[in-house]
mmCIF file of C-alpha atoms in Angstrom:
data_model
loop_
_atom_site.group_PDB
_atom_site.id
_atom_site.type_symbol
_atom_site.label_atom_id
_atom_site.label_comp_id
_atom_site.label_asym_id
_atom_site.label_seq_id
_atom_site.Cartn_x
_atom_site.Cartn_y
_atom_site.Cartn_z
ATOM 1 C CA MET A 21 -9.459 -27.110 -6.632
ATOM 2 C CA SER A 22 -9.813 -28.967 -9.880
ATOM 3 C CA LEU A 23 -10.954 -25.897 -11.810
ATOM 4 C CA LEU A 24 -7.834 -23.994 -10.833
ATOM 5 C CA ARG A 25 -5.612 -26.933 -11.800
ATOM 6 C CA ASN A 26 -7.156 -26.803 -15.274
ATOM 7 C CA THR A 27 -6.999 -23.035 -15.749
ATOM 8 C CA LEU A 28 -3.816 -21.721 -14.123
ATOM 9 C CA PRO A 29 -1.508 -23.481 -16.639
ATOM 10 C CA TRP A 30 -3.286 -21.612 -19.452
ATOM 11 C CA GLY A 31 -2.716 -18.332 -17.671
ATOM 12 C CA LEU A 32 0.933 -19.145 -17.067
ATOM 13 C CA ALA A 33 1.481 -20.183 -20.698
ATOM 14 C CA LEU A 34 -0.054 -17.004 -22.138
ATOM 15 C CA MET A 35 1.801 -14.852 -19.617
ATOM 16 C CA VAL A 36 5.177 -16.309 -20.580
ATOM 17 C CA PHE A 37 4.297 -15.995 -24.273
ATOM 18 C CA MET A 38 3.437 -12.311 -23.825
ATOM 19 C CA TRP A 39 6.644 -11.697 -21.856
ATOM 20 C CA LEU A 40 8.737 -13.218 -24.631
ATOM 21 C CA THR A 41 6.836 -11.331 -27.356
ATOM 22 C CA THR A 42 7.217 -8.024 -25.528
ATOM 23 C CA ALA A 43 10.909 -8.648 -24.877
ATOM 24 C CA PHE A 44 11.488 -9.450 -28.560
ATOM 25 C CA PHE A 45 9.731 -6.420 -30.052
ATOM 26 C CA ASP A 46 10.789 -3.937 -27.380
ATOM 27 C CA GLY A 47 14.310 -5.303 -27.561
ATOM 28 C CA LEU A 48 14.338 -4.362 -31.240
ATOM 29 C CA GLY A 49 12.875 -0.952 -30.395
ATOM 30 C CA LEU A 50 9.789 -1.484 -32.560
ATOM 31 C CA THR A 51 6.968 -0.705 -30.121
ATOM 32 C CA ARG A 52 7.813 2.685 -28.581
ATOM 33 C CA SER A 53 7.990 6.047 -30.320
ATOM 34 C CA ALA A 54 10.395 8.768 -29.231
ATOM 35 C CA HIS A 55 7.609 11.033 -27.955
ATOM 36 C CA HIS A 56 5.251 8.360 -26.627
ATOM 37 C CA TYR A 57 5.500 9.590 -23.043
ATOM 38 C CA ASP A 58 4.811 13.213 -23.912
ATOM 39 C CA THR A 59 1.150 12.301 -24.293
ATOM 40 C CA TYR A 60 0.712 9.167 -22.168
ATOM 41 C CA PHE A 61 1.849 8.536 -18.605
ATOM 42 C CA GLY A 62 1.335 4.770 -18.404
ATOM 43 C CA SER A 63 3.717 1.821 -18.475
ATOM 44 C CA LEU A 64 5.955 2.821 -15.575
ATOM 45 C CA SER A 65 6.061 6.500 -16.508
ATOM 46 C CA TRP A 66 3.505 8.173 -14.240
ATOM 47 C CA LEU A 67 5.949 9.008 -11.423
ATOM 48 C CA GLN A 68 7.503 12.474 -11.318
ATOM 49 C CA TYR A 69 9.800 14.038 -8.763
ATOM 50 C CA ARG A 70 11.658 17.295 -8.178
ATOM 51 C CA VAL A 71 15.333 18.006 -8.669
ATOM 52 C CA THR A 72 17.397 21.177 -8.584
ATOM 53 C CA PHE A 73 20.596 21.052 -10.615
ATOM 54 C CA ARG A 74 23.339 23.214 -12.082
ATOM 55 C CA PRO A 75 24.820 22.112 -15.432
ATOM 56 C CA VAL A 76 28.531 21.404 -15.576
ATOM 57 C CA GLY A 77 29.894 22.758 -18.833
ATOM 58 C CA ALA A 78 27.978 23.179 -22.065
ATOM 59 C CA GLY A 79 28.784 19.802 -23.576
ATOM 60 C CA ARG A 80 26.395 16.921 -23.984
ATOM 61 C CA GLN A 81 26.758 13.278 -23.168
ATOM 62 C CA LEU A 82 25.231 10.614 -25.331
ATOM 63 C CA ALA A 83 22.185 8.957 -23.821
ATOM 64 C CA PRO A 84 22.923 5.528 -22.340
ATOM 65 C CA THR A 85 22.465 2.687 -24.753
ATOM 66 C CA GLY A 86 23.700 -0.702 -23.595
ATOM 67 C CA PHE A 87 21.759 -3.760 -24.661
ATOM 68 C CA ALA A 88 18.279 -3.076 -26.073
ATOM 69 C CA PRO A 89 17.766 0.445 -24.638
ATOM 70 C CA THR A 90 14.013 0.471 -25.329
ATOM 71 C CA LEU A 91 13.605 -2.766 -23.398
ATOM 72 C CA ARG A 92 15.687 -1.381 -20.561
ATOM 73 C CA TYR A 93 14.310 2.148 -20.275
ATOM 74 C CA GLY A 94 10.796 1.769 -21.686
ATOM 75 C CA PHE A 95 11.033 4.262 -24.522
ATOM 76 C CA ASN A 96 13.048 5.161 -27.609
ATOM 77 C CA LEU A 97 16.032 7.317 -26.616
ATOM 78 C CA ALA A 98 16.176 9.111 -29.966
ATOM 79 C CA HIS A 99 16.917 12.850 -29.581
ATOM 80 C CA HIS A 100 17.703 12.413 -25.883
ATOM 81 C CA VAL A 101 21.059 13.240 -24.322
ATOM 82 C CA ALA A 102 22.397 12.879 -20.797
ATOM 83 C CA LEU A 103 22.835 16.018 -18.734
ATOM 84 C CA ARG A 104 26.154 16.792 -17.056
ATOM 85 C CA ALA A 105 25.023 18.473 -13.859
ATOM 86 C CA ASP A 106 25.547 18.803 -10.129
ATOM 87 C CA LEU A 107 22.422 17.786 -8.246
ATOM 88 C CA LEU A 108 21.890 20.474 -5.624
ATOM 89 C CA GLN A 109 18.662 19.128 -4.182
ATOM 90 C CA THR A 110 16.318 16.250 -4.961
ATOM 91 C CA ASP A 111 13.487 14.450 -3.235
ATOM 92 C CA VAL A 112 14.825 11.023 -4.220
ATOM 93 C CA PRO A 113 18.058 9.479 -2.888
ATOM 94 C CA PRO A 114 20.823 9.823 -5.534
ATOM 95 C CA GLY A 115 21.576 6.645 -7.438
ATOM 96 C CA GLN A 116 18.061 5.178 -7.420
ATOM 97 C CA VAL A 117 17.136 6.807 -10.712
ATOM 98 C CA ALA A 118 19.883 7.579 -13.211
ATOM 99 C CA PRO A 119 20.868 9.220 -15.435
ATOM 100 C CA LEU A 120 19.132 12.568 -16.036
ATOM 101 C CA LEU A 121 18.086 13.002 -19.685
ATOM 102 C CA TYR A 122 16.465 15.719 -21.743
ATOM 103 C CA ASP A 123 14.950 15.874 -25.211
ATOM 104 C CA THR A 124 16.996 18.018 -27.597
ATOM 105 C CA LEU A 125 13.912 18.649 -29.762
ATOM 106 C CA ARG A 126 11.905 19.914 -26.824
ATOM 107 C CA TYR A 127 14.813 21.907 -25.352
ATOM 108 C CA PRO A 128 17.069 22.666 -28.352
ATOM 109 C CA GLY A 129 19.057 25.290 -26.489
ATOM 110 C CA GLY A 130 20.065 22.907 -23.718
ATOM 111 C CA PHE A 131 20.892 24.167 -20.234
ATOM 112 C CA SER A 132 23.367 26.885 -19.312
ATOM 113 C CA PRO A 133 26.021 26.413 -16.609
ATOM 114 C CA ASP A 134 25.329 30.022 -15.588
ATOM 115 C CA SER A 135 21.883 29.094 -14.276
ATOM 116 C CA VAL A 136 20.362 26.868 -11.633
ATOM 117 C CA TYR A 137 17.316 24.859 -12.667
ATOM 118 C CA ALA A 138 14.435 23.598 -10.540
ATOM 119 C CA ALA A 139 12.847 20.858 -12.627
ATOM 120 C CA TRP A 140 10.155 18.241 -12.580
ATOM 121 C CA VAL A 141 11.531 15.020 -14.019
ATOM 122 C CA GLY A 142 9.578 11.961 -15.106
ATOM 123 C CA VAL A 143 10.683 8.435 -14.306
ATOM 124 C CA ARG A 144 10.931 6.154 -17.335
ATOM 125 C CA GLY A 145 11.422 2.411 -17.117
ATOM 126 C CA HIS A 146 10.259 -0.914 -18.521
ATOM 127 C CA SER A 147 8.053 -3.131 -16.396
ATOM 128 C CA LEU A 148 9.662 -6.242 -17.866
ATOM 129 C CA THR A 149 13.242 -5.400 -16.886
ATOM 130 C CA PHE A 150 12.982 -2.932 -13.999
ATOM 131 C CA PRO A 151 11.971 -5.553 -11.363
ATOM 132 C CA PHE A 152 15.071 -7.556 -12.268
ATOM 133 C CA GLY A 153 17.663 -4.856 -11.695
ATOM 134 C CA ALA A 154 17.502 -2.343 -14.564
ATOM 135 C CA ARG A 155 17.471 1.182 -13.147
ATOM 136 C CA PRO A 156 14.955 3.612 -14.650
ATOM 137 C CA VAL A 157 16.041 6.968 -16.059
ATOM 138 C CA ALA A 158 14.742 10.464 -15.352
ATOM 139 C CA VAL A 159 13.660 12.806 -18.164
ATOM 140 C CA VAL A 160 13.264 16.563 -17.681
ATOM 141 C CA ARG A 161 9.588 17.478 -18.126
ATOM 142 C CA SER A 162 9.506 21.134 -17.064
ATOM 143 C CA TYR A 163 11.766 23.566 -15.249
ATOM 144 C CA GLN A 164 12.266 27.043 -13.834
ATOM 145 C CA ALA A 165 15.658 28.738 -14.230
ATOM 146 C CA TRP A 166 17.413 31.085 -11.820
ATOM 147 C CA ALA A 167 20.653 32.996 -12.175
ATOM 148 C CA ALA A 168 23.543 31.259 -10.414
ATOM 149 C CA PRO A 169 24.393 31.166 -7.590
ATOM 150 C CA ALA A 170 20.962 30.428 -6.217
ATOM 151 C CA THR A 171 19.735 28.786 -3.050
ATOM 152 C CA ALA A 172 18.305 25.365 -3.753
ATOM 153 C CA PRO A 173 14.914 24.718 -2.141
ATOM 154 C CA HIS A 174 14.649 21.919 0.377
ATOM 155 C CA TYR A 175 12.637 18.895 -0.714
ATOM 156 C CA PRO A 176 11.503 16.242 1.769
ATOM 157 C CA PRO A 177 13.203 12.936 0.878
ATOM 158 C CA GLN A 178 11.303 9.984 -0.562
ATOM 159 C CA PRO A 179 13.477 6.990 0.376
ATOM 160 C CA ARG A 180 10.863 4.456 -0.821
ATOM 161 C CA LEU A 181 10.470 5.986 -4.254
ATOM 162 C CA LEU A 182 11.088 2.777 -6.199
ATOM 163 C CA TRP A 183 8.790 0.540 -4.152
ATOM 164 C CA PRO A 184 5.532 1.592 -5.907
ATOM 165 C CA LEU A 185 7.287 1.222 -9.259
ATOM 166 C CA ARG A 186 8.216 -2.376 -8.482
ATOM 167 C CA LEU A 187 4.675 -3.149 -7.336
ATOM 168 C CA TYR A 188 3.251 -1.588 -10.483
ATOM 169 C CA ALA A 189 5.676 -3.560 -12.643
ATOM 170 C CA TRP A 190 4.790 -6.901 -11.055
ATOM 171 C CA VAL A 191 1.058 -6.241 -11.305
ATOM 172 C CA SER A 192 1.536 -5.382 -14.987
ATOM 173 C CA LEU A 193 3.554 -8.546 -15.616
ATOM 174 C CA LEU A 194 0.991 -10.837 -13.968
ATOM 175 C CA LEU A 195 -2.086 -9.147 -15.432
ATOM 176 C CA VAL A 196 -2.273 -11.170 -18.650
ATOM 177 C CA GLY A 197 -1.925 -14.400 -16.652
ATOM 178 C CA TRP A 198 -4.960 -13.612 -14.510
ATOM 179 C CA PHE A 199 -6.942 -12.669 -17.610
ATOM 180 C CA ALA A 200 -6.112 -15.887 -19.456
ATOM 181 C CA ALA A 201 -6.861 -18.017 -16.387
ATOM 182 C CA ALA A 202 -10.204 -16.249 -15.920
ATOM 183 C CA CYS A 203 -11.158 -16.852 -19.565
ATOM 184 C CA ALA A 204 -10.198 -20.541 -19.318
ATOM 185 C CA ALA A 205 -12.232 -20.871 -16.122
ATOM 186 C CA LEU A 206 -15.277 -19.393 -17.847
ATOM 187 C CA VAL A 207 -14.985 -21.874 -20.720
ATOM 188 C CA LEU A 208 -14.811 -24.838 -18.314
ATOM 189 C CA LEU A 209 -17.274 -23.518 -15.743
ATOM 190 C CA PRO A 210 -20.369 -25.506 -16.886
ATOM 191 C CA ASP A 211 -18.507 -28.764 -16.171
ATOM 192 C CA PHE A 212 -17.500 -27.761 -12.639
ATOM 193 C CA ARG A 213 -20.524 -27.604 -10.375
ATOM 194 C CA ARG A 214 -18.948 -27.403 -6.948
ATOM 195 C CA PRO A 215 -19.434 -24.070 -5.133
ATOM 196 C CA ALA A 216 -15.688 -23.936 -4.530
ATOM 197 C CA ASP A 217 -14.993 -24.135 -8.290
ATOM 198 C CA ARG A 218 -17.538 -21.434 -9.062
ATOM 199 C CA ALA A 219 -16.030 -19.253 -6.343
ATOM 200 C CA ALA A 220 -12.576 -19.865 -7.842
ATOM 201 C CA ALA A 221 -13.746 -18.712 -11.285
ATOM 202 C CA LEU A 222 -15.253 -15.578 -9.778
ATOM 203 C CA GLY A 223 -12.091 -15.038 -7.742
ATOM 204 C CA LEU A 224 -9.930 -15.086 -10.890
ATOM 205 C CA ILE A 225 -12.184 -12.473 -12.483
ATOM 206 C CA LEU A 226 -12.031 -10.276 -9.388
ATOM 207 C CA LEU A 227 -8.261 -10.697 -9.198
ATOM 208 C CA PHE A 228 -7.950 -9.525 -12.784
ATOM 209 C CA ALA A 229 -10.361 -6.655 -12.067
ATOM 210 C CA ALA A 230 -8.347 -5.525 -9.037
ATOM 211 C CA SER A 231 -5.075 -5.660 -10.990
ATOM 212 C CA ARG A 232 -6.538 -3.809 -13.960
ATOM 213 C CA GLY A 233 -8.110 -1.219 -11.683
ATOM 214 C CA TYR A 234 -4.822 -0.614 -9.882
ATOM 215 C CA ILE A 235 -2.972 -0.071 -13.163
ATOM 216 C CA ASP A 236 -5.675 2.239 -14.529
ATOM 217 C CA TRP A 237 -5.758 4.186 -11.271
ATOM 218 C CA LEU A 238 -2.062 5.001 -11.684
ATOM 219 C CA ASP A 239 -2.003 5.374 -15.467
ATOM 220 C CA TYR A 240 -4.901 7.824 -15.574
ATOM 221 C CA GLN A 241 -4.283 9.790 -12.385
ATOM 222 C CA THR A 242 -3.862 13.040 -14.302
ATOM 223 C CA GLY A 243 -7.623 13.120 -14.942
ATOM 224 C CA GLN A 244 -7.144 14.119 -18.573
ATOM 225 C CA GLU A 245 -8.316 10.743 -19.884
ATOM 226 C CA TRP A 246 -10.439 7.910 -18.578
ATOM 227 C CA PRO A 247 -9.877 4.157 -19.005
ATOM 228 C CA ILE A 248 -12.270 2.412 -21.356
ATOM 229 C CA PHE A 249 -11.042 -1.052 -22.300
ATOM 230 C CA GLY A 250 -10.265 -2.216 -18.764
ATOM 231 C CA PRO A 251 -13.754 -1.604 -17.297
ATOM 232 C CA LEU A 252 -15.365 -2.913 -20.483
ATOM 233 C CA GLY A 253 -13.358 -6.144 -20.331
ATOM 234 C CA ILE A 254 -14.275 -6.655 -16.664
ATOM 235 C CA LEU A 255 -17.978 -6.196 -17.411
ATOM 236 C CA LEU A 256 -17.745 -8.716 -20.254
ATOM 237 C CA LEU A 257 -16.068 -11.268 -17.972
ATOM 238 C CA LEU A 258 -18.730 -10.826 -15.293
ATOM 239 C CA GLY A 259 -21.476 -11.117 -17.891
ATOM 240 C CA ALA A 260 -19.907 -14.304 -19.268
ATOM 241 C CA TYR A 261 -19.667 -15.691 -15.724
ATOM 242 C CA VAL A 262 -23.390 -15.202 -15.106
ATOM 243 C CA TYR A 263 -24.177 -16.695 -18.520
ATOM 244 C CA GLN A 264 -21.999 -19.779 -17.960
ATOM 245 C CA LEU A 265 -23.617 -20.470 -14.592
ATOM 246 C CA ARG A 266 -26.891 -21.061 -16.429
ATOM 247 C CA GLN A 267 -25.459 -23.464 -19.004
ATOM 248 C CA PRO A 268 -25.972 -27.250 -18.723
ATOM 249 C CA ALA A 269 -22.949 -29.445 -18.283
ATOM 250 C CA SER A 270 -21.528 -30.795 -21.547
ATOM 251 C CA ALA A 271 -22.060 -34.460 -22.269
ATOM 252 C CA ASP A 272 -19.037 -36.761 -21.755
#
């Protein structure tokens, strides 16, 4: 379709530009605050799972750094340390999410080796690097302590834990491309009169709407907040589509 040939390159160009911009600023650690995920569960951070562990010793390990930790893990690791612990039970196969971190400001006393902890941990990762091999980390969100020794509860395994994260990451990465292509299609729509071209423009809008809806459905699943900008942007695109259908073709 000629309309798609004229619009998809614009979407691809903006998508690559946004990837590079995000990689630059997140690589420098400039776009995530240390406590960002304490109030917002989006951007590859909505998944939580259960783990029962017993600390090994009272010492702390430094949080992993490596190259551009914010770009790799999706948040600023300030005040976070790695937990030395034996995992007694977990509902995710060991090694898929590592390491286990906790915030020293939120839990200043740390964790005692004389206790066993049943915790909910949140998965933290970056949608730009996770699909290409960077493992996410797990951060302790809440816990219940028992005196050791204690019997660890049995959790049903979740062997496909990372699959929805990869899908979410790819949808997030492609979202800006669909939006840019839809906007370009709306600008050019009056000059493309074929039903197939008009259907293609509408299809790009619906593709963006489905992607945005999927992301919002996961980001706002707690029910504490509701998405605003996504639905508003979709309504504006649909309104512009109806408006452009009524416009005369531009003169050559």
